[in-house]
Amino acid sequence: MLKRKVIEPSISPWSSSIVLVQKKSKDGSVKYRFCVDYRTLNAVTKPDAYPIPNIVDTLDSLGQSKICQCLTWRHVIIKYR
């Protein structure tokens, strides 16, 4: 892959190792799967302090109300005109 310039060497602290893993196909031949090892990056990544709320939970909390949806869209349209 280096010879074909598909990948290139990196000395970045954020680079991740790659591995070619053998897998068998349905016809019995051996193929390779391109895998990236993100464990080092995941170890230093901090989770979001305020994750995006689940849309299903948000819509369920509204119940059967329809006024909230109308007011929300009206606010968005007025704000971005």
Short mmCIF file of N, CA and C in Angstrom, two decimals:
data_model
loop_
_atom_site.label_atom_id
_atom_site.label_comp_id
_atom_site.label_asym_id
_atom_site.label_seq_id
_atom_site.Cartn_x
_atom_site.Cartn_y
_atom_site.Cartn_z
N MET A 1 0.82 -1.18 0.00
CA MET A 1 0.00 0.00 0.00
C MET A 1 0.87 1.26 0.00
N LEU A 2 2.01 1.18 0.67
CA LEU A 2 2.92 2.32 0.63
C LEU A 2 3.45 2.55 -0.78
N LYS A 3 3.80 1.45 -1.46
CA LYS A 3 4.33 1.57 -2.81
C LYS A 3 3.31 2.18 -3.76
N ARG A 4 2.04 1.85 -3.57
CA ARG A 4 0.98 2.38 -4.43
C ARG A 4 0.47 3.74 -3.97
N LYS A 5 1.04 4.24 -2.87
CA LYS A 5 0.70 5.54 -2.29
C LYS A 5 -0.77 5.63 -1.86
N VAL A 6 -1.30 4.48 -1.41
CA VAL A 6 -2.64 4.47 -0.83
C VAL A 6 -2.58 5.02 0.59
N ILE A 7 -1.49 4.69 1.27
CA ILE A 7 -1.25 5.21 2.62
C ILE A 7 0.11 5.90 2.63
N GLU A 8 0.34 6.70 3.65
CA GLU A 8 1.64 7.36 3.79
C GLU A 8 2.04 7.35 5.25
N PRO A 9 3.34 7.33 5.52
CA PRO A 9 3.80 7.32 6.91
C PRO A 9 3.45 8.64 7.61
N SER A 10 3.23 8.55 8.90
CA SER A 10 2.90 9.73 9.67
C SER A 10 3.56 9.67 11.03
N ILE A 11 4.00 10.82 11.52
CA ILE A 11 4.56 10.90 12.87
C ILE A 11 3.65 11.73 13.77
N SER A 12 2.44 11.98 13.31
CA SER A 12 1.47 12.74 14.09
C SER A 12 1.08 11.99 15.35
N PRO A 13 0.89 12.71 16.47
CA PRO A 13 0.44 12.02 17.69
C PRO A 13 -1.00 11.51 17.56
N TRP A 14 -1.74 11.99 16.55
CA TRP A 14 -3.12 11.58 16.36
C TRP A 14 -3.26 10.47 15.32
N SER A 15 -2.15 10.00 14.76
CA SER A 15 -2.25 8.94 13.74
C SER A 15 -2.66 7.63 14.40
N SER A 16 -3.29 6.77 13.62
CA SER A 16 -3.74 5.46 14.11
C SER A 16 -3.13 4.37 13.26
N SER A 17 -2.83 3.26 13.90
CA SER A 17 -2.24 2.12 13.19
C SER A 17 -3.28 1.46 12.30
N ILE A 18 -2.80 0.89 11.20
CA ILE A 18 -3.69 0.11 10.35
C ILE A 18 -3.25 -1.34 10.36
N VAL A 19 -4.22 -2.21 10.13
CA VAL A 19 -3.96 -3.64 10.13
C VAL A 19 -4.77 -4.26 9.00
N LEU A 20 -4.17 -5.19 8.27
CA LEU A 20 -4.90 -5.96 7.28
C LEU A 20 -5.24 -7.30 7.92
N VAL A 21 -6.53 -7.59 8.07
CA VAL A 21 -6.99 -8.79 8.74
C VAL A 21 -7.56 -9.75 7.71
N GLN A 22 -7.14 -11.03 7.79
CA GLN A 22 -7.66 -12.02 6.86
C GLN A 22 -9.10 -12.35 7.21
N LYS A 23 -9.92 -12.53 6.18
CA LYS A 23 -11.28 -13.01 6.37
C LYS A 23 -11.61 -13.96 5.24
N LYS A 24 -12.41 -14.94 5.55
CA LYS A 24 -12.80 -15.90 4.54
C LYS A 24 -14.10 -15.43 3.89
N SER A 25 -14.16 -15.58 2.58
CA SER A 25 -15.39 -15.24 1.88
C SER A 25 -16.26 -16.48 1.76
N LYS A 26 -17.46 -16.32 1.23
CA LYS A 26 -18.40 -17.44 1.13
C LYS A 26 -17.88 -18.55 0.23
N ASP A 27 -17.08 -18.18 -0.77
CA ASP A 27 -16.56 -19.20 -1.69
C ASP A 27 -15.29 -19.87 -1.16
N GLY A 28 -14.84 -19.51 0.04
CA GLY A 28 -13.68 -20.15 0.66
C GLY A 28 -12.36 -19.46 0.39
N SER A 29 -12.34 -18.48 -0.49
CA SER A 29 -11.09 -17.77 -0.76
C SER A 29 -10.77 -16.80 0.38
N VAL A 30 -9.51 -16.48 0.54
CA VAL A 30 -9.07 -15.58 1.61
C VAL A 30 -8.99 -14.16 1.06
N LYS A 31 -9.63 -13.24 1.75
CA LYS A 31 -9.57 -11.82 1.39
C LYS A 31 -9.08 -11.06 2.61
N TYR A 32 -8.76 -9.80 2.39
CA TYR A 32 -8.25 -8.97 3.49
C TYR A 32 -9.18 -7.81 3.76
N ARG A 33 -9.32 -7.52 5.04
CA ARG A 33 -10.14 -6.39 5.48
C ARG A 33 -9.20 -5.32 6.03
N PHE A 34 -9.38 -4.07 5.60
CA PHE A 34 -8.59 -2.93 6.05
C PHE A 34 -9.19 -2.44 7.37
N CYS A 35 -8.42 -2.50 8.44
CA CYS A 35 -8.91 -2.08 9.76
C CYS A 35 -8.01 -0.98 10.32
N VAL A 36 -8.60 -0.06 11.05
CA VAL A 36 -7.86 1.01 11.70
C VAL A 36 -8.00 0.84 13.21
N ASP A 37 -6.89 0.91 13.92
CA ASP A 37 -6.88 0.74 15.37
C ASP A 37 -6.99 2.11 16.04
N TYR A 38 -8.20 2.43 16.50
CA TYR A 38 -8.46 3.74 17.12
C TYR A 38 -8.37 3.71 18.64
N ARG A 39 -7.86 2.63 19.23
CA ARG A 39 -7.84 2.54 20.69
C ARG A 39 -7.02 3.65 21.35
N THR A 40 -5.89 4.02 20.76
CA THR A 40 -5.05 5.08 21.34
C THR A 40 -5.79 6.42 21.28
N LEU A 41 -6.43 6.71 20.15
CA LEU A 41 -7.18 7.95 20.02
C LEU A 41 -8.38 7.97 20.97
N ASN A 42 -9.09 6.85 21.07
CA ASN A 42 -10.26 6.77 21.96
C ASN A 42 -9.87 6.96 23.42
N ALA A 43 -8.66 6.56 23.78
CA ALA A 43 -8.22 6.68 25.17
C ALA A 43 -8.05 8.13 25.60
N VAL A 44 -7.71 9.03 24.67
CA VAL A 44 -7.50 10.43 25.02
C VAL A 44 -8.67 11.34 24.64
N THR A 45 -9.68 10.78 23.98
CA THR A 45 -10.84 11.56 23.57
C THR A 45 -11.78 11.75 24.75
N LYS A 46 -12.21 12.98 24.98
CA LYS A 46 -13.13 13.28 26.07
C LYS A 46 -14.57 13.25 25.53
N PRO A 47 -15.50 12.67 26.27
CA PRO A 47 -16.89 12.66 25.81
C PRO A 47 -17.49 14.06 25.88
N ASP A 48 -18.55 14.29 25.12
CA ASP A 48 -19.22 15.58 25.11
C ASP A 48 -19.79 15.89 26.50
N ALA A 49 -19.64 17.14 26.93
CA ALA A 49 -20.22 17.54 28.20
C ALA A 49 -21.74 17.64 28.10
N TYR A 50 -22.23 18.05 26.94
CA TYR A 50 -23.65 18.18 26.70
C TYR A 50 -24.00 17.44 25.40
N PRO A 51 -24.20 16.13 25.48
CA PRO A 51 -24.50 15.37 24.26
C PRO A 51 -25.84 15.79 23.66
N ILE A 52 -25.99 15.56 22.37
CA ILE A 52 -27.24 15.88 21.67
C ILE A 52 -28.33 14.98 22.22
N PRO A 53 -29.49 15.54 22.57
CA PRO A 53 -30.56 14.71 23.11
C PRO A 53 -31.13 13.77 22.04
N ASN A 54 -31.61 12.64 22.49
CA ASN A 54 -32.24 11.67 21.61
C ASN A 54 -33.55 12.25 21.08
N ILE A 55 -33.71 12.29 19.76
CA ILE A 55 -34.89 12.92 19.17
C ILE A 55 -36.16 12.18 19.56
N VAL A 56 -36.11 10.87 19.69
CA VAL A 56 -37.31 10.10 20.07
C VAL A 56 -37.75 10.49 21.48
N ASP A 57 -36.78 10.61 22.41
CA ASP A 57 -37.12 11.01 23.78
C ASP A 57 -37.70 12.42 23.81
N THR A 58 -37.12 13.31 23.00
CA THR A 58 -37.61 14.69 22.96
C THR A 58 -39.03 14.75 22.44
N LEU A 59 -39.31 14.03 21.35
CA LEU A 59 -40.67 14.03 20.80
C LEU A 59 -41.66 13.36 21.74
N ASP A 60 -41.22 12.31 22.44
CA ASP A 60 -42.10 11.66 23.41
C ASP A 60 -42.45 12.59 24.56
N SER A 61 -41.51 13.43 24.96
CA SER A 61 -41.77 14.35 26.08
C SER A 61 -42.80 15.42 25.70
N LEU A 62 -42.97 15.67 24.40
CA LEU A 62 -43.97 16.64 23.97
C LEU A 62 -45.39 16.08 24.06
N GLY A 63 -45.50 14.76 24.05
CA GLY A 63 -46.82 14.14 24.14
C GLY A 63 -47.62 14.42 22.88
N GLN A 64 -48.87 14.78 23.07
CA GLN A 64 -49.77 15.04 21.94
C GLN A 64 -49.84 16.52 21.58
N SER A 65 -49.02 17.35 22.18
CA SER A 65 -49.10 18.79 21.91
C SER A 65 -48.66 19.11 20.49
N LYS A 66 -49.36 20.03 19.87
CA LYS A 66 -49.02 20.47 18.52
C LYS A 66 -48.60 21.94 18.51
N ILE A 67 -48.93 22.64 19.56
CA ILE A 67 -48.60 24.07 19.64
C ILE A 67 -47.09 24.26 19.73
N CYS A 68 -46.43 23.44 20.46
CA CYS A 68 -44.98 23.57 20.64
C CYS A 68 -44.26 23.48 19.30
N GLN A 69 -44.66 22.57 18.46
CA GLN A 69 -44.03 22.39 17.16
C GLN A 69 -44.25 23.62 16.28
N CYS A 70 -45.46 24.16 16.29
CA CYS A 70 -45.75 25.34 15.47
C CYS A 70 -44.95 26.55 15.95
N LEU A 71 -44.88 26.75 17.25
CA LEU A 71 -44.12 27.88 17.79
C LEU A 71 -42.64 27.74 17.48
N THR A 72 -42.12 26.54 17.56
CA THR A 72 -40.71 26.33 17.29
C THR A 72 -40.37 26.68 15.85
N TRP A 73 -41.15 26.21 14.89
CA TRP A 73 -40.89 26.50 13.49
C TRP A 73 -41.07 27.98 13.17
N ARG A 74 -42.06 28.62 13.78
CA ARG A 74 -42.26 30.05 13.56
C ARG A 74 -41.05 30.83 14.03
N HIS A 75 -40.49 30.43 15.18
CA HIS A 75 -39.31 31.10 15.71
C HIS A 75 -38.11 30.92 14.77
N VAL A 76 -37.96 29.74 14.22
CA VAL A 76 -36.84 29.47 13.32
C VAL A 76 -36.98 30.29 12.05
N ILE A 77 -38.15 30.34 11.47
CA ILE A 77 -38.38 31.08 10.21
C ILE A 77 -38.14 32.57 10.43
N ILE A 78 -38.63 33.12 11.51
CA ILE A 78 -38.45 34.55 11.78
C ILE A 78 -36.97 34.86 12.04
N LYS A 79 -36.30 33.96 12.74
CA LYS A 79 -34.90 34.19 13.11
C LYS A 79 -33.98 34.24 11.89
N TYR A 80 -34.23 33.42 10.88
CA TYR A 80 -33.32 33.30 9.74
C TYR A 80 -33.79 34.01 8.49
N ARG A 81 -34.75 34.88 8.58
CA ARG A 81 -35.18 35.63 7.39
C ARG A 81 -34.25 36.75 7.08
#
